[in-house]
PDB file of C-alpha atoms in Angstrom:
ATOM      1  CA  MET A 251      -1.068 -18.947  -5.031  1.00  0.00           C
ATOM      2  CA  CYS A 252       1.374 -16.924  -6.745  1.00  0.00           C
ATOM      3  CA  ARG A 253       3.460 -19.700  -8.577  1.00  0.00           C
ATOM      4  CA  GLU A 254       3.792 -18.707 -12.314  1.00  0.00           C
ATOM      5  CA  GLY A 255       0.525 -19.091 -14.266  1.00  0.00           C
ATOM      6  CA  ALA A 256      -1.344 -19.279 -11.294  1.00  0.00           C
ATOM      7  CA  GLN A 257      -4.327 -16.691 -10.983  1.00  0.00           C
ATOM      8  CA  PRO A 258      -4.439 -15.005  -7.564  1.00  0.00           C
ATOM      9  CA  HIS A 259      -7.818 -13.912  -6.192  1.00  0.00           C
ATOM     10  CA  ALA A 260      -7.937 -10.103  -5.710  1.00  0.00           C
ATOM     11  CA  ALA A 261     -10.277  -8.338  -3.351  1.00  0.00           C
ATOM     12  CA  ALA A 262     -10.879  -5.006  -5.010  1.00  0.00           C
ATOM     13  CA  ALA A 263     -12.347  -2.106  -2.654  1.00  0.00           C
ATOM     14  CA  ASP A 264     -13.260   1.250  -2.816  1.00  0.00           C
ATOM     15  CA  ALA A 265     -14.425   4.148  -1.313  1.00  0.00           C
ATOM     16  CA  TRP A 266     -17.303   6.694  -0.336  1.00  0.00           C
ATOM     17  CA  LEU A 267     -17.904   7.820  -4.020  1.00  0.00           C
ATOM     18  CA  ALA A 268     -17.649   4.455  -5.760  1.00  0.00           C
ATOM     19  CA  ARG A 269     -17.666   1.455  -3.490  1.00  0.00           C
ATOM     20  CA  LEU A 270     -20.950   0.328  -5.097  1.00  0.00           C
ATOM     21  CA  GLY A 271     -18.781  -1.304  -7.622  1.00  0.00           C
ATOM     22  CA  LEU A 272     -19.580   1.141 -10.493  1.00  0.00           C
ATOM     23  CA  ARG A 273     -15.834   2.566 -10.198  1.00  0.00           C
ATOM     24  CA  PHE A 274     -14.672  -1.042 -11.234  1.00  0.00           C
ATOM     25  CA  LEU A 275     -16.670  -1.594 -14.356  1.00  0.00           C
ATOM     26  CA  ASP A 276     -14.122  -0.633 -16.754  1.00  0.00           C
ATOM     27  CA  ILE A 277     -11.033  -2.021 -15.042  1.00  0.00           C
ATOM     28  CA  ILE A 278     -12.209  -5.476 -14.066  1.00  0.00           C
ATOM     29  CA  PRO A 279     -12.426  -7.138 -17.693  1.00  0.00           C
ATOM     30  CA  ARG A 280      -8.721  -5.664 -18.012  1.00  0.00           C
ATOM     31  CA  LEU A 281      -7.997  -7.686 -14.713  1.00  0.00           C
ATOM     32  CA  THR A 282      -9.893 -10.969 -15.447  1.00  0.00           C
ATOM     33  CA  ASP A 283      -9.096 -11.237 -19.039  1.00  0.00           C
ATOM     34  CA  PRO A 284      -5.841  -9.139 -20.010  1.00  0.00           C
ATOM     35  CA  ALA A 285      -5.678 -11.167 -23.266  1.00  0.00           C
ATOM     36  CA  ALA A 286      -8.810  -9.368 -24.694  1.00  0.00           C
ATOM     37  CA  PHE A 287      -6.966  -6.051 -24.361  1.00  0.00           C
ATOM     38  CA  GLY A 288      -3.783  -7.136 -25.915  1.00  0.00           C
ATOM     39  CA  GLY A 289      -2.121  -8.427 -22.644  1.00  0.00           C
ATOM     40  CA  ASP A 290      -0.456 -11.378 -21.222  1.00  0.00           C
ATOM     41  CA  PRO A 291      -3.207 -14.331 -20.235  1.00  0.00           C
ATOM     42  CA  ALA A 292      -0.847 -14.988 -17.258  1.00  0.00           C
ATOM     43  CA  ASP A 293      -1.564 -11.458 -15.776  1.00  0.00           C
ATOM     44  CA  ALA A 294      -5.268 -12.484 -15.135  1.00  0.00           C
ATOM     45  CA  PHE A 295      -6.843 -12.467 -11.678  1.00  0.00           C
ATOM     46  CA  THR A 296      -9.929 -13.888 -10.320  1.00  0.00           C
ATOM     47  CA  VAL A 297     -11.626 -10.643  -9.004  1.00  0.00           C
ATOM     48  CA  VAL A 298     -13.979 -10.237  -6.104  1.00  0.00           C
ATOM     49  CA  ALA A 299     -15.156  -6.679  -5.869  1.00  0.00           C
ATOM     50  CA  PRO A 300     -17.705  -6.438  -3.045  1.00  0.00           C
ATOM     51  CA  SER A 301     -19.684  -3.443  -2.097  1.00  0.00           C
ATOM     52  CA  LEU A 302     -18.502  -2.524   1.494  1.00  0.00           C
ATOM     53  CA  PRO A 303     -20.890  -3.112   4.160  1.00  0.00           C
ATOM     54  CA  GLY A 304     -23.279  -0.179   4.525  1.00  0.00           C
ATOM     55  CA  TYR A 305     -22.944   0.801   0.941  1.00  0.00           C
ATOM     56  CA  GLY A 306     -25.401   0.255  -1.826  1.00  0.00           C
ATOM     57  CA  LEU A 307     -26.611  -3.325  -2.294  1.00  0.00           C
ATOM     58  CA  SER A 308     -24.944  -4.245   0.839  1.00  0.00           C
ATOM     59  CA  PHE A 309     -26.991  -1.942   3.021  1.00  0.00           C
ATOM     60  CA  ALA A 310     -29.788  -2.699   4.893  1.00  0.00           C
ATOM     61  CA  PRO A 311     -31.833  -0.468   7.184  1.00  0.00           C
ATOM     62  CA  GLY A 312     -31.147  -1.196  10.868  1.00  0.00           C
ATOM     63  CA  GLN A 313     -27.980  -3.230  10.189  1.00  0.00           C
ATOM     64  CA  ALA A 314     -24.785  -3.067  12.169  1.00  0.00           C
ATOM     65  CA  ARG A 315     -22.275   0.193  11.512  1.00  0.00           C
ATOM     66  CA  PHE A 316     -18.956  -0.764  10.170  1.00  0.00           C
ATOM     67  CA  GLY A 317     -15.641   1.135  10.764  1.00  0.00           C
ATOM     68  CA  VAL A 318     -12.584   0.274   8.500  1.00  0.00           C
ATOM     69  CA  HIS A 319     -11.404  -2.277  10.800  1.00  0.00           C
ATOM     70  CA  ASP A 320     -14.613  -3.880  11.107  1.00  0.00           C
ATOM     71  CA  ILE A 321     -14.770  -4.156   6.909  1.00  0.00           C
ATOM     72  CA  ALA A 322     -11.293  -5.488   6.831  1.00  0.00           C
ATOM     73  CA  ALA A 323     -12.119  -8.190   9.255  1.00  0.00           C
ATOM     74  CA  CYS A 324     -15.479  -8.805   7.252  1.00  0.00           C
ATOM     75  CA  LEU A 325     -13.695  -9.120   3.942  1.00  0.00           C
ATOM     76  CA  ASN A 326     -10.954 -10.956   5.223  1.00  0.00           C
ATOM     77  CA  ALA A 327     -13.887 -13.336   6.412  1.00  0.00           C
ATOM     78  CA  LEU A 328     -15.507 -13.277   2.930  1.00  0.00           C
ATOM     79  CA  MET A 329     -12.049 -14.280   1.350  1.00  0.00           C
ATOM     80  CA  THR A 330     -10.782 -16.663   3.752  1.00  0.00           C
ATOM     81  CA  GLU A 331     -13.723 -18.244   5.410  1.00  0.00           C
ATOM     82  CA  VAL A 332     -16.649 -18.072   2.868  1.00  0.00           C
ATOM     83  CA  LEU A 333     -14.699 -18.111  -0.505  1.00  0.00           C
ATOM     84  CA  GLY A 334     -12.107 -20.557   0.978  1.00  0.00           C
ATOM     85  CA  HIS A 335      -8.971 -18.695  -0.378  1.00  0.00           C
ATOM     86  CA  ARG A 336      -5.940 -19.306   1.907  1.00  0.00           C
ATOM     87  CA  ARG A 337      -4.103 -16.171   0.684  1.00  0.00           C
ATOM     88  CA  TYR A 338      -5.280 -13.515  -1.763  1.00  0.00           C
ATOM     89  CA  ALA A 339      -4.101 -10.201  -2.997  1.00  0.00           C
ATOM     90  CA  ALA A 340      -5.835  -6.673  -2.137  1.00  0.00           C
ATOM     91  CA  GLN A 341      -6.235  -3.529  -4.086  1.00  0.00           C
ATOM     92  CA  GLY A 342      -7.773  -0.339  -3.248  1.00  0.00           C
ATOM     93  CA  GLY A 343      -8.098   3.539  -3.286  1.00  0.00           C
ATOM     94  CA  ASP A 344      -9.830   5.989  -0.967  1.00  0.00           C
ATOM     95  CA  TRP A 345     -11.473   3.914   1.868  1.00  0.00           C
ATOM     96  CA  GLY A 346     -10.506   0.906  -0.068  1.00  0.00           C
ATOM     97  CA  GLY A 347      -6.587   2.065   0.119  1.00  0.00           C
ATOM     98  CA  MET A 348      -7.256   2.310   4.160  1.00  0.00           C
ATOM     99  CA  ILE A 349      -9.006  -1.218   4.019  1.00  0.00           C
ATOM    100  CA  ALA A 350      -5.953  -2.496   2.501  1.00  0.00           C
ATOM    101  CA  ALA A 351      -3.644  -1.166   4.749  1.00  0.00           C
ATOM    102  CA  ALA A 352      -5.495  -2.492   7.742  1.00  0.00           C
ATOM    103  CA  LEU A 353      -5.449  -6.079   6.101  1.00  0.00           C
ATOM    104  CA  GLY A 354      -1.831  -5.626   5.944  1.00  0.00           C
ATOM    105  CA  ALA A 355      -1.408  -4.561   9.266  1.00  0.00           C
ATOM    106  CA  THR A 356      -3.711  -7.073  10.945  1.00  0.00           C
ATOM    107  CA  GLN A 357      -4.111 -10.001   8.331  1.00  0.00           C
ATOM    108  CA  PRO A 358      -0.623 -10.351   6.897  1.00  0.00           C
ATOM    109  CA  GLN A 359      -1.009 -14.303   7.071  1.00  0.00           C
ATOM    110  CA  SER A 360      -3.912 -13.842   4.376  1.00  0.00           C
ATOM    111  CA  LEU A 361      -2.038 -11.564   2.006  1.00  0.00           C
ATOM    112  CA  ILE A 362      -0.008 -12.091  -0.922  1.00  0.00           C
ATOM    113  CA  GLY A 363       0.455  -8.470  -0.954  1.00  0.00           C
ATOM    114  CA  ILE A 364      -1.477  -4.982  -1.341  1.00  0.00           C
ATOM    115  CA  HIS A 365      -1.560  -2.605  -4.000  1.00  0.00           C
ATOM    116  CA  VAL A 366      -3.007   0.914  -3.427  1.00  0.00           C
ATOM    117  CA  ASN A 367      -3.569   4.206  -5.205  1.00  0.00           C
ATOM    118  CA  LEU A 368      -4.080   6.229  -1.762  1.00  0.00           C
ATOM    119  CA  LEU A 369      -1.888   5.678   1.256  1.00  0.00           C
ATOM    120  CA  ALA A 370      -2.962   5.318   4.788  1.00  0.00           C
ATOM    121  CA  ILE A 371      -0.772   8.051   6.323  1.00  0.00           C
ATOM    122  CA  ARG A 372      -1.777  10.006   9.131  1.00  0.00           C
ATOM    123  CA  ARG A 373      -2.691  13.268   8.315  1.00  0.00           C
ATOM    124  CA  ASP A 374      -1.203  15.296  11.228  1.00  0.00           C
ATOM    125  CA  ALA A 375       2.181  16.647  12.287  1.00  0.00           C
ATOM    126  CA  SER A 376       3.502  13.806  14.103  1.00  0.00           C
ATOM    127  CA  ILE A 377       4.299  12.205  10.890  1.00  0.00           C
ATOM    128  CA  PHE A 378       7.096  14.678  10.388  1.00  0.00           C
ATOM    129  CA  VAL A 379      10.126  14.120  12.455  1.00  0.00           C
ATOM    130  CA  GLY A 380      13.576  15.143  12.141  1.00  0.00           C
ATOM    131  CA  GLU A 381      15.149  17.420   9.521  1.00  0.00           C
ATOM    132  CA  PRO A 382      12.489  17.483   6.646  1.00  0.00           C
ATOM    133  CA  THR A 383      13.503  16.808   3.104  1.00  0.00           C
ATOM    134  CA  PRO A 384      12.605  18.946   0.305  1.00  0.00           C
ATOM    135  CA  GLU A 385       9.620  16.573  -0.560  1.00  0.00           C
ATOM    136  CA  GLU A 386       8.415  16.401   2.814  1.00  0.00           C
ATOM    137  CA  THR A 387       8.353  20.165   3.345  1.00  0.00           C
ATOM    138  CA  ALA A 388       6.364  20.287   0.045  1.00  0.00           C
ATOM    139  CA  TYR A 389       4.207  17.792   1.443  1.00  0.00           C
ATOM    140  CA  ARG A 390       3.537  19.262   4.728  1.00  0.00           C
ATOM    141  CA  ALA A 391       2.509  22.423   2.942  1.00  0.00           C
ATOM    142  CA  GLU A 392      -0.271  20.235   0.984  1.00  0.00           C
ATOM    143  CA  LEU A 393      -1.312  18.662   3.965  1.00  0.00           C
ATOM    144  CA  GLU A 394      -1.791  21.918   5.680  1.00  0.00           C
ATOM    145  CA  HIS A 395      -4.051  23.255   2.632  1.00  0.00           C
ATOM    146  CA  TRP A 396      -5.978  20.123   2.753  1.00  0.00           C
ATOM    147  CA  LEU A 397      -6.839  19.881   6.395  1.00  0.00           C
ATOM    148  CA  LYS A 398      -7.858  23.742   6.050  1.00  0.00           C
ATOM    149  CA  GLU A 399      -9.639  23.893   2.900  1.00  0.00           C
ATOM    150  CA  GLU A 400     -10.651  20.512   1.959  1.00  0.00           C
ATOM    151  CA  THR A 401     -12.088  18.477   5.019  1.00  0.00           C
ATOM    152  CA  GLY A 402     -15.210  19.962   5.739  1.00  0.00           C
ATOM    153  CA  TYR A 403     -17.197  17.012   4.439  1.00  0.00           C
ATOM    154  CA  GLN A 404     -15.336  14.780   6.654  1.00  0.00           C
ATOM    155  CA  TRP A 405     -16.106  16.682   9.854  1.00  0.00           C
ATOM    156  CA  ILE A 406     -19.771  16.672   9.180  1.00  0.00           C
ATOM    157  CA  GLN A 407     -19.999  13.316   8.098  1.00  0.00           C
ATOM    158  CA  GLY A 408     -17.676  12.175  11.008  1.00  0.00           C
ATOM    159  CA  THR A 409     -19.329  14.042  13.829  1.00  0.00           C
ATOM    160  CA  ARG A 410     -23.084  14.992  12.753  1.00  0.00           C
ATOM    161  CA  PRO A 411     -23.782  12.092  10.237  1.00  0.00           C
ATOM    162  CA  GLN A 412     -27.481  11.630  10.773  1.00  0.00           C
ATOM    163  CA  THR A 413     -28.178  15.440  10.674  1.00  0.00           C
ATOM    164  CA  LEU A 414     -26.481  15.377   7.009  1.00  0.00           C
ATOM    165  CA  ALA A 415     -28.070  11.986   6.192  1.00  0.00           C
ATOM    166  CA  ALA A 416     -31.830  13.269   6.766  1.00  0.00           C
ATOM    167  CA  ALA A 417     -30.970  16.114   4.165  1.00  0.00           C
ATOM    168  CA  LEU A 418     -29.524  14.230   1.682  1.00  0.00           C
ATOM    169  CA  THR A 419     -31.899  11.277   1.975  1.00  0.00           C
ATOM    170  CA  ASP A 420     -34.864  13.771   1.455  1.00  0.00           C
ATOM    171  CA  SER A 421     -33.352  15.797  -1.677  1.00  0.00           C
ATOM    172  CA  PRO A 422     -31.994  14.016  -4.829  1.00  0.00           C
ATOM    173  CA  ALA A 423     -30.683  17.485  -5.899  1.00  0.00           C
ATOM    174  CA  GLY A 424     -28.939  17.956  -2.787  1.00  0.00           C
ATOM    175  CA  LEU A 425     -27.466  14.338  -2.829  1.00  0.00           C
ATOM    176  CA  ALA A 426     -26.468  14.750  -6.399  1.00  0.00           C
ATOM    177  CA  ALA A 427     -24.775  18.082  -5.393  1.00  0.00           C
ATOM    178  CA  TRP A 428     -22.850  16.588  -2.414  1.00  0.00           C
ATOM    179  CA  ILE A 429     -21.315  13.627  -4.568  1.00  0.00           C
ATOM    180  CA  ALA A 430     -20.829  15.604  -7.826  1.00  0.00           C
ATOM    181  CA  GLU A 431     -18.789  18.073  -6.278  1.00  0.00           C
ATOM    182  CA  LYS A 432     -16.175  15.818  -5.145  1.00  0.00           C
ATOM    183  CA  PHE A 433     -16.280  14.163  -8.707  1.00  0.00           C
ATOM    184  CA  HIS A 434     -15.360  17.567  -9.886  1.00  0.00           C
ATOM    185  CA  ALA A 435     -12.733  18.640  -7.165  1.00  0.00           C
ATOM    186  CA  TRP A 436     -11.083  15.245  -7.205  1.00  0.00           C
ATOM    187  CA  SER A 437     -10.712  13.931 -10.698  1.00  0.00           C
ATOM    188  CA  ASP A 438      -8.137  15.299 -13.240  1.00  0.00           C
ATOM    189  CA  ASN A 439     -10.894  17.180 -15.144  1.00  0.00           C
ATOM    190  CA  ASP A 440     -10.475  20.346 -17.603  1.00  0.00           C
ATOM    191  CA  GLY A 441     -13.176  21.999 -15.564  1.00  0.00           C
ATOM    192  CA  ARG A 442     -15.983  19.723 -16.567  1.00  0.00           C
ATOM    193  CA  ILE A 443     -16.403  16.685 -14.744  1.00  0.00           C
ATOM    194  CA  GLU A 444     -17.287  14.634 -17.898  1.00  0.00           C
ATOM    195  CA  SER A 445     -13.825  15.436 -19.365  1.00  0.00           C
ATOM    196  CA  ALA A 446     -12.527  12.885 -16.783  1.00  0.00           C
ATOM    197  CA  ILE A 447     -15.698  10.744 -15.908  1.00  0.00           C
ATOM    198  CA  ASP A 448     -18.493   9.521 -17.969  1.00  0.00           C
ATOM    199  CA  ARG A 449     -21.520  11.249 -17.067  1.00  0.00           C
ATOM    200  CA  ASP A 450     -23.683   7.934 -17.011  1.00  0.00           C
ATOM    201  CA  ARG A 451     -20.846   6.616 -14.570  1.00  0.00           C
ATOM    202  CA  MET A 452     -21.483   9.403 -12.191  1.00  0.00           C
ATOM    203  CA  LEU A 453     -25.187   9.515 -12.418  1.00  0.00           C
ATOM    204  CA  GLY A 454     -25.207   5.745 -12.001  1.00  0.00           C
ATOM    205  CA  ASN A 455     -23.197   6.024  -8.651  1.00  0.00           C
ATOM    206  CA  ILE A 456     -25.641   8.878  -7.381  1.00  0.00           C
ATOM    207  CA  ALA A 457     -28.582   6.816  -8.308  1.00  0.00           C
ATOM    208  CA  LEU A 458     -27.381   3.824  -6.509  1.00  0.00           C
ATOM    209  CA  TYR A 459     -27.034   6.038  -3.227  1.00  0.00           C
ATOM    210  CA  TRP A 460     -30.450   7.314  -3.999  1.00  0.00           C
ATOM    211  CA  PHE A 461     -32.376   4.200  -4.545  1.00  0.00           C
ATOM    212  CA  THR A 462     -31.089   2.126  -1.676  1.00  0.00           C
ATOM    213  CA  GLY A 463     -30.896   5.333   0.758  1.00  0.00           C
ATOM    214  CA  CYS A 464     -27.751   4.262   2.031  1.00  0.00           C
ATOM    215  CA  ILE A 465     -26.135   7.733   2.375  1.00  0.00           C
ATOM    216  CA  GLY A 466     -26.322   7.915   6.040  1.00  0.00           C
ATOM    217  CA  ALA A 467     -24.787   4.294   6.486  1.00  0.00           C
ATOM    218  CA  SER A 468     -21.996   5.486   4.418  1.00  0.00           C
ATOM    219  CA  PHE A 469     -20.818   7.898   6.554  1.00  0.00           C
ATOM    220  CA  TRP A 470     -20.260   5.710   9.531  1.00  0.00           C
ATOM    221  CA  PRO A 471     -16.579   5.026   8.571  1.00  0.00           C
ATOM    222  CA  TYR A 472     -15.849   8.631   9.033  1.00  0.00           C
ATOM    223  CA  TYR A 473     -17.545   8.635  12.417  1.00  0.00           C
ATOM    224  CA  ALA A 474     -15.719   5.517  13.554  1.00  0.00           C
ATOM    225  CA  ARG A 475     -12.343   6.887  12.144  1.00  0.00           C
ATOM    226  CA  MET A 476     -12.535  10.077  14.085  1.00  0.00           C
ATOM    227  CA  HIS A 477     -13.834   8.355  17.450  1.00  0.00           C
ATOM    228  CA  GLY A 478     -11.438   5.431  17.075  1.00  0.00           C
ATOM    229  CA  PRO A 479      -8.047   4.044  15.773  1.00  0.00           C
ATOM    230  CA  TRP A 480      -6.532   5.094  12.610  1.00  0.00           C
ATOM    231  CA  PRO A 481      -6.493   2.539  10.137  1.00  0.00           C
ATOM    232  CA  ILE A 482      -2.788   1.320  10.628  1.00  0.00           C
ATOM    233  CA  PRO A 483      -2.997   1.052  14.323  1.00  0.00           C
ATOM    234  CA  ASP A 484      -0.632   2.375  16.643  1.00  0.00           C
ATOM    235  CA  GLY A 485       2.531   0.300  17.178  1.00  0.00           C
ATOM    236  CA  LYS A 486       1.688  -1.471  13.921  1.00  0.00           C
ATOM    237  CA  THR A 487       3.352  -1.223  10.282  1.00  0.00           C
ATOM    238  CA  VAL A 488       2.204  -2.680   7.075  1.00  0.00           C
ATOM    239  CA  ASP A 489       4.935  -5.456   6.520  1.00  0.00           C
ATOM    240  CA  VAL A 490       3.446  -7.382   3.261  1.00  0.00           C
ATOM    241  CA  PRO A 491       4.804  -6.483   0.008  1.00  0.00           C
ATOM    242  CA  THR A 492       3.191  -3.169  -1.254  1.00  0.00           C
ATOM    243  CA  GLY A 493       2.779  -1.536  -4.462  1.00  0.00           C
ATOM    244  CA  TYR A 494       1.501   2.286  -4.807  1.00  0.00           C
ATOM    245  CA  THR A 495       0.695   4.094  -7.836  1.00  0.00           C
ATOM    246  CA  GLN A 496       0.247   7.957  -7.322  1.00  0.00           C
ATOM    247  CA  PHE A 497      -1.928   9.704  -9.873  1.00  0.00           C
ATOM    248  CA  PRO A 498      -1.479  13.555  -9.849  1.00  0.00           C
ATOM    249  CA  ARG A 499      -4.910  14.830  -8.855  1.00  0.00           C
ATOM    250  CA  GLU A 500      -5.126  12.287  -5.929  1.00  0.00           C
ATOM    251  CA  ILE A 501      -6.415  14.190  -2.801  1.00  0.00           C
ATOM    252  CA  MET A 502      -3.318  13.481  -0.909  1.00  0.00           C
ATOM    253  CA  ARG A 503       0.350  12.583  -2.148  1.00  0.00           C
ATOM    254  CA  PRO A 504       2.800  11.834   0.490  1.00  0.00           C
ATOM    255  CA  PRO A 505       6.367  11.322  -0.481  1.00  0.00           C
ATOM    256  CA  ARG A 506       8.096   7.663  -0.314  1.00  0.00           C
ATOM    257  CA  SER A 507      10.167   8.687   2.704  1.00  0.00           C
ATOM    258  CA  LEU A 508       7.034   9.235   4.645  1.00  0.00           C
ATOM    259  CA  ALA A 509       5.112   6.193   3.437  1.00  0.00           C
ATOM    260  CA  ALA A 510       8.100   3.947   4.290  1.00  0.00           C
ATOM    261  CA  ARG A 511       7.537   4.568   7.861  1.00  0.00           C
ATOM    262  CA  ALA A 512       4.112   2.834   7.841  1.00  0.00           C
ATOM    263  CA  TYR A 513       4.750   0.450   4.920  1.00  0.00           C
ATOM    264  CA  THR A 514       7.893  -1.282   5.341  1.00  0.00           C
ATOM    265  CA  ASP A 515       7.962  -3.532   2.233  1.00  0.00           C
ATOM    266  CA  ILE A 516       7.259  -1.083  -0.741  1.00  0.00           C
ATOM    267  CA  ARG A 517       8.451  -2.747  -3.760  1.00  0.00           C
ATOM    268  CA  ARG A 518       6.826  -0.551  -6.401  1.00  0.00           C
ATOM    269  CA  TRP A 519       6.261   3.207  -6.627  1.00  0.00           C
ATOM    270  CA  THR A 520       4.981   4.809  -9.449  1.00  0.00           C
ATOM    271  CA  VAL A 521       4.304   8.352 -10.528  1.00  0.00           C
ATOM    272  CA  MET A 522       1.435   8.782 -13.235  1.00  0.00           C
ATOM    273  CA  GLU A 523       1.198  11.614 -15.448  1.00  0.00           C
ATOM    274  CA  LYS A 524      -2.788  11.887 -15.728  1.00  0.00           C
ATOM    275  CA  GLY A 525      -5.536  11.065 -13.268  1.00  0.00           C
ATOM    276  CA  GLY A 526      -6.975  11.740 -10.020  1.00  0.00           C
ATOM    277  CA  HIS A 527      -8.804  10.199  -6.922  1.00  0.00           C
ATOM    278  CA  PHE A 528     -11.294   8.018  -9.334  1.00  0.00           C
ATOM    279  CA  ALA A 529      -8.402   6.267 -10.942  1.00  0.00           C
ATOM    280  CA  ALA A 530     -10.051   3.116 -12.046  1.00  0.00           C
ATOM    281  CA  MET A 531     -12.780   5.082 -13.614  1.00  0.00           C
ATOM    282  CA  GLU A 532     -10.549   7.913 -14.942  1.00  0.00           C
ATOM    283  CA  GLN A 533      -7.260   5.730 -15.776  1.00  0.00           C
ATOM    284  CA  PRO A 534      -8.829   1.998 -16.183  1.00  0.00           C
ATOM    285  CA  ALA A 535      -5.906   0.775 -18.466  1.00  0.00           C
ATOM    286  CA  ALA A 536      -3.020   2.599 -16.786  1.00  0.00           C
ATOM    287  CA  LEU A 537      -4.160   1.343 -13.125  1.00  0.00           C
ATOM    288  CA  ALA A 538      -4.843  -2.020 -14.487  1.00  0.00           C
ATOM    289  CA  ALA A 539      -1.326  -2.347 -15.945  1.00  0.00           C
ATOM    290  CA  GLU A 540      -0.002  -1.090 -12.559  1.00  0.00           C
ATOM    291  CA  VAL A 541      -1.781  -3.845 -10.727  1.00  0.00           C
ATOM    292  CA  GLN A 542      -0.509  -6.389 -13.218  1.00  0.00           C
ATOM    293  CA  ALA A 543       3.041  -5.249 -13.181  1.00  0.00           C
ATOM    294  CA  PHE A 544       3.042  -5.252  -9.450  1.00  0.00           C
ATOM    295  CA  PHE A 545       1.648  -8.809  -8.694  1.00  0.00           C
ATOM    296  CA  ARG A 546       3.391 -10.186 -11.529  1.00  0.00           C
ATOM    297  CA  SER A 547       6.776  -9.965  -9.688  1.00  0.00           C
ATOM    298  CA  LEU A 548       5.000 -11.762  -6.818  1.00  0.00           C
ATOM    299  CA  ARG A 549       4.269 -14.466  -9.263  1.00  0.00           C
ATOM    300  CA  GLY A 550       7.804 -14.806 -10.251  1.00  0.00           C
ATOM    301  CA  ARG A 551       7.794 -13.064 -13.597  1.00  0.00           C
ATOM    302  CA  HIS A 552       9.041  -9.707 -14.042  1.00  0.00           C
ATOM    303  CA  GLU A 553       8.063  -9.067 -17.863  1.00  0.00           C
ATOM    304  CA  PRO A 554       4.806  -9.788 -19.574  1.00  0.00           C
ATOM    305  CA  ARG A 555       4.938 -12.446 -22.270  1.00  0.00           C
ATOM    306  CA  ARG A 556       4.293 -11.065 -25.635  1.00  0.00           C
ATOM    307  CA  PRO A 557       1.283 -12.392 -27.508  1.00  0.00           C
ATOM    308  CA  GLY A 558       2.147 -15.921 -29.184  1.00  0.00           C
ATOM    309  CA  HIS A 559       4.807 -16.788 -26.721  1.00  0.00           C
TER     310      HIS A 559
END
């Protein structure tokens, strides 16, 4: 599937605040039709961008709950058994990055490679071994601050999800505040969310949670992670070709030395100058270019073709 001129099938997944598909509205056309944006037609993908089970239009009251490994197995079955693709590429941020890692660790035979903009590195002291590098020391301080100051939402969503769900399902203002706070905290903005993310995109995201009533189900991966295995299971590594794009306002930015212990075949590592956690919404052109560049090398090419050639 990766021969030159072929069109790999890409499963794009994302996470709590955008796993409803709205995050991808601006990036999907760039991936499916790069020529329309001045790019190389040979960089085109066939994109499958499912809502994760339990989110938005993939939610139904009373349905089974899905953790990361359940979602990974579900998406692999979708791509290989339902859609009939022997191998495919996976891209994700937030939970999508975790799911891509789980796919890489447990379904390597199905993957051409993965590209992520959030790494599934454990968030505890066990990742620091031996004499730390300056980058690892800086990251440890970053991690300690994150665990102390920024994980309140994870703890309540992961330990008392039903209590929170009752409140947010009852109050549209409460739901909007719960979601908008993360858009503000995690995007690369100037103090106003709208400087990084279009207001209509954000409100559309909130509205999908409200009208589908899925906020409670969306908490389940947090509960499953806190009471189950990490996305990359103990004793396993992600050995498929991996590309990573680091945005400066991403919630966690581990150094490559730590990432390489979990991802053994990192082939592209790019540090960007602008963008945050919602990269596909904030910087769709930049993220699309990174995805294309990474998978271009797996198609046997290293440079885009110039228009007319």
